[in-house]
Short mmCIF file of C-alpha atoms in Angstrom, two decimals:
data_model
loop_
_atom_site.label_atom_id
_atom_site.label_comp_id
_atom_site.label_asym_id
_atom_site.label_seq_id
_atom_site.Cartn_x
_atom_site.Cartn_y
_atom_site.Cartn_z
CA UNK A 1 127.49 66.62 148.01
CA UNK A 2 126.83 64.49 144.97
CA UNK A 3 129.41 64.18 142.26
CA UNK A 4 128.41 65.15 138.73
CA UNK A 5 127.95 62.06 136.53
CA UNK A 6 130.94 61.31 134.28
CA UNK A 7 130.35 62.46 130.71
CA UNK A 8 130.17 60.35 127.60
CA UNK A 9 133.17 61.58 125.62
CA UNK A 10 132.35 62.01 121.95
CA UNK A 11 135.53 62.42 119.88
CA UNK A 12 135.10 63.33 116.24
CA UNK A 13 136.34 65.23 113.23
CA UNK A 14 133.89 67.75 111.79
CA UNK A 15 134.43 66.28 108.32
CA UNK A 16 133.52 62.72 109.36
CA UNK A 17 130.20 61.53 107.90
CA UNK A 18 129.80 58.78 110.52
CA UNK A 19 130.34 61.42 113.23
CA UNK A 20 127.58 63.52 111.63
CA UNK A 21 125.23 60.56 112.03
CA UNK A 22 126.39 59.95 115.60
CA UNK A 23 125.88 63.63 116.40
CA UNK A 24 122.15 63.18 115.73
CA UNK A 25 121.63 60.75 118.61
CA UNK A 26 124.55 60.90 121.05
CA UNK A 27 122.83 63.44 123.34
CA UNK A 28 119.70 61.29 123.63
CA UNK A 29 121.71 58.11 124.29
CA UNK A 30 123.67 59.84 127.06
CA UNK A 31 120.74 61.67 128.64
CA UNK A 32 118.81 58.39 128.86
CA UNK A 33 121.47 57.42 131.39
CA UNK A 34 121.68 60.88 132.98
CA UNK A 35 125.08 61.54 131.48
CA UNK A 36 126.24 64.73 129.80
CA UNK A 37 128.13 64.57 126.49
CA UNK A 38 131.60 66.03 126.18
CA UNK A 39 132.04 66.97 122.51
CA UNK A 40 135.68 66.60 121.53
CA UNK A 41 136.66 67.62 117.99
CA UNK A 42 140.15 66.61 116.92
CA UNK A 43 142.13 66.45 113.69
CA UNK A 44 141.55 62.98 112.27
CA UNK A 45 144.21 63.47 109.60
CA UNK A 46 146.88 63.50 112.30
CA UNK A 47 145.57 60.19 113.65
CA UNK A 48 145.59 58.73 110.11
CA UNK A 49 149.30 59.50 109.91
CA UNK A 50 149.84 57.45 113.09
CA UNK A 51 147.85 54.43 111.86
CA UNK A 52 148.76 54.61 108.18
CA UNK A 53 145.05 54.77 107.36
CA UNK A 54 143.54 57.07 104.78
CA UNK A 55 140.27 58.93 104.47
CA UNK A 56 137.43 56.52 103.67
CA UNK A 57 136.43 58.58 100.64
CA UNK A 58 139.90 58.14 99.21
CA UNK A 59 140.18 54.37 99.74
CA UNK A 60 139.37 52.15 96.73
CA UNK A 61 136.28 49.90 97.19
CA UNK A 62 135.80 51.07 100.79
CA UNK A 63 135.13 54.60 99.58
CA UNK A 64 132.40 53.41 97.20
CA UNK A 65 130.83 51.35 99.96
CA UNK A 66 130.99 54.24 102.43
CA UNK A 67 129.26 56.65 100.04
CA UNK A 68 126.49 54.08 99.57
CA UNK A 69 126.30 53.44 103.32
CA UNK A 70 126.05 57.15 104.21
CA UNK A 71 123.07 57.63 101.91
CA UNK A 72 121.45 54.51 103.34
CA UNK A 73 121.96 55.77 106.91
CA UNK A 74 120.55 59.16 105.96
CA UNK A 75 117.42 57.61 104.41
CA UNK A 76 116.98 55.40 107.46
CA UNK A 77 117.32 58.31 109.89
CA UNK A 78 115.27 60.62 107.68
CA UNK A 79 117.93 63.32 107.67
CA UNK A 80 119.58 65.22 104.82
CA UNK A 81 123.05 64.21 103.70
CA UNK A 82 125.11 65.49 100.85
CA UNK A 83 128.84 65.06 100.60
CA UNK A 84 130.28 68.55 100.03
CA UNK A 85 132.43 69.31 97.01
CA UNK A 86 136.07 68.82 97.89
CA UNK A 87 135.25 66.48 100.80
CA UNK A 88 137.05 65.88 103.12
CA UNK A 89 137.90 69.49 104.00
CA UNK A 90 140.20 70.07 106.96
CA UNK A 91 138.11 71.47 109.80
CA UNK A 92 140.69 73.49 111.72
CA UNK A 93 138.59 76.65 111.92
CA UNK A 94 135.52 74.88 113.27
CA UNK A 95 137.58 72.89 115.77
CA UNK A 96 139.32 76.03 117.02
CA UNK A 97 136.05 77.90 117.27
CA UNK A 98 134.50 74.99 119.17
CA UNK A 99 137.12 74.99 121.93
CA UNK A 100 137.04 78.76 122.25
CA UNK A 101 133.24 78.67 122.57
CA UNK A 102 133.45 75.83 125.06
CA UNK A 103 135.71 77.97 127.24
CA UNK A 104 133.84 81.22 126.86
CA UNK A 105 130.18 80.28 126.27
CA UNK A 106 130.00 76.65 127.36
CA UNK A 107 126.22 76.44 127.04
CA UNK A 108 126.48 77.20 123.32
CA UNK A 109 129.24 74.69 122.54
CA UNK A 110 127.30 71.54 121.68
CA UNK A 111 124.73 73.52 119.70
CA UNK A 112 127.55 75.09 117.71
CA UNK A 113 129.03 71.65 117.04
CA UNK A 114 125.72 70.15 115.92
CA UNK A 115 125.04 73.13 113.65
CA UNK A 116 128.51 72.92 112.15
CA UNK A 117 127.84 69.29 111.21
CA UNK A 118 124.55 70.32 109.67
CA UNK A 119 126.16 73.18 107.76
CA UNK A 120 128.78 70.88 106.25
CA UNK A 121 126.74 67.75 105.54
CA UNK A 122 123.25 69.11 104.96
CA UNK A 123 123.50 72.75 103.91
CA UNK A 124 126.48 72.62 101.55
CA UNK A 125 128.46 75.20 103.50
CA UNK A 126 132.25 75.32 103.39
CA UNK A 127 132.94 75.06 107.12
CA UNK A 128 136.68 75.17 106.49
CA UNK A 129 136.16 78.93 106.01
CA UNK A 130 136.55 81.04 109.20
CA UNK A 131 133.80 83.38 108.00
CA UNK A 132 131.29 80.54 107.58
CA UNK A 133 132.24 79.20 111.02
CA UNK A 134 131.78 82.65 112.55
CA UNK A 135 128.36 82.83 110.90
CA UNK A 136 127.32 79.51 112.49
CA UNK A 137 128.54 80.82 115.85
CA UNK A 138 126.52 84.01 115.32
CA UNK A 139 123.40 81.88 114.83
CA UNK A 140 124.21 80.36 118.24
CA UNK A 141 124.18 83.80 119.84
CA UNK A 142 127.91 84.59 119.75
CA UNK A 143 129.52 87.68 118.32
CA UNK A 144 131.02 86.58 114.99
CA UNK A 145 133.88 89.09 115.34
CA UNK A 146 134.94 87.48 118.62
CA UNK A 147 134.90 84.05 116.96
CA UNK A 148 136.88 85.22 113.92
CA UNK A 149 139.47 86.72 116.26
CA UNK A 150 139.59 83.56 118.37
CA UNK A 151 140.21 81.29 115.36
CA UNK A 152 143.43 83.25 114.69
CA UNK A 153 144.71 83.16 118.30
CA UNK A 154 147.88 81.17 118.95
CA UNK A 155 146.45 79.85 122.22
CA UNK A 156 143.34 78.52 120.45
CA UNK A 157 145.40 76.91 117.70
CA UNK A 158 147.50 75.29 120.41
CA UNK A 159 144.35 73.97 122.13
CA UNK A 160 143.39 71.95 119.03
CA UNK A 161 146.91 70.54 118.82
CA UNK A 162 146.78 69.57 122.50
CA UNK A 163 143.38 67.88 122.11
CA UNK A 164 144.56 65.97 119.04
CA UNK A 165 147.66 64.84 120.95
CA UNK A 166 145.40 63.74 123.80
CA UNK A 167 143.27 61.74 121.37
CA UNK A 168 146.30 59.89 120.01
CA UNK A 169 147.74 59.33 123.48
CA UNK A 170 144.45 57.74 124.53
CA UNK A 171 144.34 55.43 121.51
CA UNK A 172 141.69 57.32 119.56
CA UNK A 173 142.32 56.65 115.88
CA UNK A 174 138.95 57.12 114.20
CA UNK A 175 135.79 59.21 114.15
CA UNK A 176 133.42 58.99 115.88
CA UNK A 177 135.04 57.52 118.95
CA UNK A 178 133.33 57.32 122.34
CA UNK A 179 134.80 56.87 125.79
CA UNK A 180 132.48 55.83 128.61
CA UNK A 181 134.00 55.45 132.07
CA UNK A 182 137.35 54.70 130.43
CA UNK A 183 135.92 52.18 127.96
CA UNK A 184 136.62 52.92 124.27
CA UNK A 185 134.07 52.47 121.46
CA UNK A 186 134.91 53.18 117.85
CA UNK A 187 132.34 54.00 115.21
CA UNK A 188 128.76 55.12 114.75
CA UNK A 189 127.85 51.43 114.69
CA UNK A 190 128.90 51.13 118.31
CA UNK A 191 126.24 53.50 119.68
CA UNK A 192 123.88 50.64 120.62
CA UNK A 193 126.76 49.09 122.56
CA UNK A 194 127.54 52.41 124.25
CA UNK A 195 123.89 52.46 125.31
CA UNK A 196 124.13 48.89 126.59
CA UNK A 197 127.41 49.62 128.41
CA UNK A 198 125.84 52.60 130.18
CA UNK A 199 122.83 50.49 131.07
CA UNK A 200 124.72 47.50 132.43
CA UNK A 201 127.78 49.33 133.75
CA UNK A 202 129.97 47.18 131.55
CA UNK A 203 130.47 43.44 131.33
CA UNK B 1 106.46 26.27 91.42
CA UNK B 2 107.87 28.55 94.07
CA UNK B 3 111.31 29.98 93.72
CA UNK B 4 113.81 29.29 96.49
CA UNK B 5 114.37 32.40 98.62
CA UNK B 6 117.57 34.29 97.76
CA UNK B 7 120.36 33.53 100.21
CA UNK B 8 122.09 35.93 102.54
CA UNK B 9 125.65 35.91 101.22
CA UNK B 10 128.19 35.81 104.03
CA UNK B 11 131.68 36.63 102.75
CA UNK B 12 134.55 36.16 105.15
CA UNK B 13 138.14 35.16 105.74
CA UNK B 14 138.62 32.26 108.16
CA UNK B 15 141.21 34.30 110.08
CA UNK B 16 138.88 37.27 110.66
CA UNK B 17 137.81 37.66 114.32
CA UNK B 18 134.78 39.76 113.43
CA UNK B 19 133.72 37.04 110.99
CA UNK B 20 134.04 34.48 113.81
CA UNK B 21 131.56 36.55 115.83
CA UNK B 22 129.24 36.95 112.84
CA UNK B 23 129.39 33.19 112.21
CA UNK B 24 127.72 32.63 115.59
CA UNK B 25 124.48 34.39 114.61
CA UNK B 26 124.24 34.74 110.83
CA UNK B 27 122.24 31.51 110.43
CA UNK B 28 119.65 32.60 112.99
CA UNK B 29 119.35 36.10 111.49
CA UNK B 30 118.77 34.61 108.03
CA UNK B 31 116.42 31.82 109.09
CA UNK B 32 114.24 34.33 110.95
CA UNK B 33 113.47 35.67 107.47
CA UNK B 34 113.33 32.21 105.84
CA UNK B 35 116.57 32.77 103.99
CA UNK B 36 119.45 30.33 103.65
CA UNK B 37 123.03 31.50 104.21
CA UNK B 38 125.62 31.17 101.47
CA UNK B 39 129.01 30.93 103.21
CA UNK B 40 131.68 32.49 101.03
CA UNK B 41 135.28 32.31 102.26
CA UNK B 42 137.77 34.42 100.33
CA UNK B 43 141.34 35.61 100.78
CA UNK B 44 141.13 38.93 102.59
CA UNK B 45 144.84 39.61 102.07
CA UNK B 46 144.20 39.95 98.34
CA UNK B 47 141.48 42.53 99.03
CA UNK B 48 143.83 44.40 101.36
CA UNK B 49 146.27 44.78 98.49
CA UNK B 50 143.49 46.42 96.44
CA UNK B 51 142.48 48.88 99.16
CA UNK B 52 145.91 49.50 100.67
CA UNK B 53 144.55 48.38 104.04
CA UNK B 54 146.40 46.14 106.46
CA UNK B 55 145.36 43.50 108.94
CA UNK B 56 143.71 45.08 111.98
CA UNK B 57 146.11 43.29 114.31
CA UNK B 58 149.03 44.90 112.53
CA UNK B 59 147.70 48.48 112.54
CA UNK B 60 148.97 50.79 115.31
CA UNK B 61 146.26 51.95 117.77
CA UNK B 62 143.51 50.19 115.79
CA UNK B 63 145.09 46.81 116.55
CA UNK B 64 145.07 47.50 120.30
CA UNK B 65 141.47 48.61 120.13
CA UNK B 66 140.45 45.56 118.09
CA UNK B 67 142.05 43.13 120.55
CA UNK B 68 140.15 44.83 123.37
CA UNK B 69 136.93 44.85 121.33
CA UNK B 70 137.14 41.14 120.43
CA UNK B 71 137.42 40.15 124.10
CA UNK B 72 134.52 42.44 124.94
CA UNK B 73 132.38 40.88 122.19
CA UNK B 74 133.30 37.40 123.39
CA UNK B 75 132.33 38.19 126.99
CA UNK B 76 129.07 39.73 125.80
CA UNK B 77 128.20 36.70 123.65
CA UNK B 78 129.45 34.24 126.26
CA UNK B 79 131.71 32.46 123.79
CA UNK B 80 135.39 31.55 123.96
CA UNK B 81 137.90 33.66 122.08
CA UNK B 82 141.64 33.46 122.02
CA UNK B 83 143.80 34.97 119.32
CA UNK B 84 146.04 32.16 118.02
CA UNK B 85 149.81 32.48 118.08
CA UNK B 86 150.99 33.90 114.78
CA UNK B 87 147.61 35.43 113.98
CA UNK B 88 146.61 36.19 111.26
CA UNK B 89 147.44 32.90 109.53
CA UNK B 90 146.58 32.58 105.85
CA UNK B 91 143.59 30.25 105.54
CA UNK B 92 144.10 28.81 102.07
CA UNK B 93 143.67 25.17 103.13
CA UNK B 94 140.42 25.78 104.98
CA UNK B 95 139.04 27.91 102.15
CA UNK B 96 139.92 25.26 99.56
CA UNK B 97 138.43 22.50 101.69
CA UNK B 98 135.27 24.54 102.15
CA UNK B 99 134.57 24.89 98.42
CA UNK B 100 135.35 21.26 97.76
CA UNK B 101 132.96 20.21 100.53
CA UNK B 102 130.31 22.59 99.26
CA UNK B 103 130.48 20.91 95.87
CA UNK B 104 130.67 17.33 97.10
CA UNK B 105 128.84 17.25 100.43
CA UNK B 106 126.83 20.49 100.45
CA UNK B 107 124.93 19.64 103.62
CA UNK B 108 128.20 19.53 105.58
CA UNK B 109 129.62 22.82 104.26
CA UNK B 110 128.32 25.37 106.76
CA UNK B 111 129.01 23.03 109.67
CA UNK B 112 132.58 22.64 108.44
CA UNK B 113 132.94 26.43 108.20
CA UNK B 114 131.56 27.06 111.69
CA UNK B 115 133.81 24.37 113.17
CA UNK B 116 136.84 25.79 111.40
CA UNK B 117 136.17 29.16 113.01
CA UNK B 118 135.83 27.45 116.37
CA UNK B 119 139.05 25.49 115.88
CA UNK B 120 141.02 28.63 115.07
CA UNK B 121 139.54 31.11 117.56
CA UNK B 122 138.44 28.91 120.43
CA UNK B 123 140.46 25.69 120.34
CA UNK B 124 143.92 27.00 119.49
CA UNK B 125 144.22 24.86 116.37
CA UNK B 126 146.44 25.84 113.46
CA UNK B 127 143.85 25.75 110.70
CA UNK B 128 146.44 26.81 108.14
CA UNK B 129 147.59 23.18 108.29
CA UNK B 130 145.92 20.82 105.74
CA UNK B 131 146.00 17.98 108.29
CA UNK B 132 144.13 20.03 110.90
CA UNK B 133 141.58 21.07 108.27
CA UNK B 134 141.13 17.45 107.20
CA UNK B 135 140.57 16.54 110.85
CA UNK B 136 137.81 19.14 111.16
CA UNK B 137 136.23 17.78 107.98
CA UNK B 138 136.44 14.26 109.41
CA UNK B 139 134.47 15.42 112.46
CA UNK B 140 131.82 16.62 109.98
CA UNK B 141 131.54 13.13 108.49
CA UNK B 142 133.91 13.46 105.55
CA UNK B 143 136.81 11.21 104.70
CA UNK B 144 139.93 13.16 105.73
CA UNK B 145 141.98 11.55 102.93
CA UNK B 146 139.55 12.93 100.35
CA UNK B 147 139.82 16.38 101.87
CA UNK B 148 143.63 16.29 102.00
CA UNK B 149 143.66 15.28 98.35
CA UNK B 150 141.19 17.99 97.43
CA UNK B 151 143.23 20.76 99.10
CA UNK B 152 146.08 19.93 96.72
CA UNK B 153 143.95 19.88 93.54
CA UNK B 154 144.63 22.58 90.95
CA UNK B 155 140.90 22.95 90.27
CA UNK B 156 140.18 23.55 93.97
CA UNK B 157 143.00 26.08 94.26
CA UNK B 158 141.58 27.82 91.22
CA UNK B 159 138.12 27.92 92.82
CA UNK B 160 139.43 29.99 95.76
CA UNK B 161 141.13 32.37 93.33
CA UNK B 162 137.91 32.72 91.35
CA UNK B 163 135.86 33.39 94.48
CA UNK B 164 138.36 35.99 95.70
CA UNK B 165 138.26 37.66 92.29
CA UNK B 166 134.47 37.63 92.47
CA UNK B 167 134.62 39.29 95.91
CA UNK B 168 136.82 42.10 94.63
CA UNK B 169 134.74 42.53 91.48
CA UNK B 170 131.66 42.95 93.65
CA UNK B 171 133.30 45.54 95.90
CA UNK B 172 133.89 43.27 98.87
CA UNK B 173 136.93 44.61 100.73
CA UNK B 174 136.50 43.44 104.32
CA UNK B 175 135.38 40.57 106.49
CA UNK B 176 132.66 39.85 107.34
CA UNK B 177 130.73 41.25 104.41
CA UNK B 178 127.07 40.47 103.72
CA UNK B 179 125.07 40.82 100.53
CA UNK B 180 121.29 40.72 100.77
CA UNK B 181 119.31 41.03 97.55
CA UNK B 182 122.24 42.94 96.03
CA UNK B 183 122.66 45.26 99.02
CA UNK B 184 126.15 45.30 100.61
CA UNK B 185 126.79 45.39 104.36
CA UNK B 186 130.29 45.48 105.81
CA UNK B 187 131.14 44.36 109.31
CA UNK B 188 129.83 42.32 112.20
CA UNK B 189 128.31 45.56 113.50
CA UNK B 190 126.00 45.64 110.53
CA UNK B 191 124.14 42.43 111.42
CA UNK B 192 121.28 44.31 113.11
CA UNK B 193 120.91 46.34 109.91
CA UNK B 194 120.98 43.17 107.79
CA UNK B 195 118.14 41.92 109.99
CA UNK B 196 116.24 45.19 109.53
CA UNK B 197 116.85 45.18 105.76
CA UNK B 198 115.46 41.65 105.49
CA UNK B 199 112.50 42.67 107.62
CA UNK B 200 111.62 45.84 105.74
CA UNK B 201 112.81 44.77 102.30
CA UNK B 202 115.14 47.77 102.21
CA UNK B 203 114.50 51.48 102.49
#
């Protein structure tokens, strides 16, 4: 018997631009090292309360820089990026739907997550709406009525709370945040180091 | 007549660990592209007041991560790193000395800056002390009495205020912060992108 390789944990908030950029390449970084990716949405706003930080977009100077940096990253990667009106929108519905899909149709989960990022950052869709989220799930082969029902379930709501608590307990305070064999890496910028860590087995 | 190539501006606070790491390689990144480096200390605490941010070391969760990350970066680079007692110490004396040296002995300025980083992060020296700073300057060939006198000059104090104001006016809110041909880059993590920007002339 061989043990399955430990996953690269990819913690993120669906409204995080840097997580959108990381979502473009995390699967290829992990698969290069024969690792699966465990997509882990959580509610970044709860972590902000613990650290006293605020959303980048709402921080003077830093917010201006970040908006410039996101466009620069998008041009560099050749991918669309447009900050939605009302950004950042709380992504409870998408996070709930994600965990329900992961439990019930695990093969569709990462595709749903990637498409949710695309819907929010590239297609101008309001992914805070349960109906929009159900529509994204439908495009991934799920029954949108099941997903709409799931988003309203107490057990699914509780799952997102539990995952957000787990994030905080494990010291995860930002998005994206990667954990590789117990080693924490914060930020899209750290992906080359995640790659190097996987390659060298740490240092 | 050929025009001198525009410098890579390297803005930093002498008590910033990520700036210490950037200081190890910024000269080689710039010289690869035939650019000089303009070292620009400023008072990060003043910028923090503008953004509402706090010192990394004093932020819950983020501080723990940063301490872990600094040691990891030091091991990777093979350089010493030890957070001084009482970190972060305000680096007014070193910043004042830097600008005075830049004006009076420009060839010694970047060496003084690099050695000040080393003194604080690798040699356990209290670089908030004017006497320690004067000692570092002496090791760079300056007369320590001149440097001690300069640190106390109203015009030199004013210079650090002016440079910090300039930083804020130009949207510089963190350390290290690089400006290349008008393009801003925040963070040690961004050095590979600074390199790429210099190489491609932007994108």
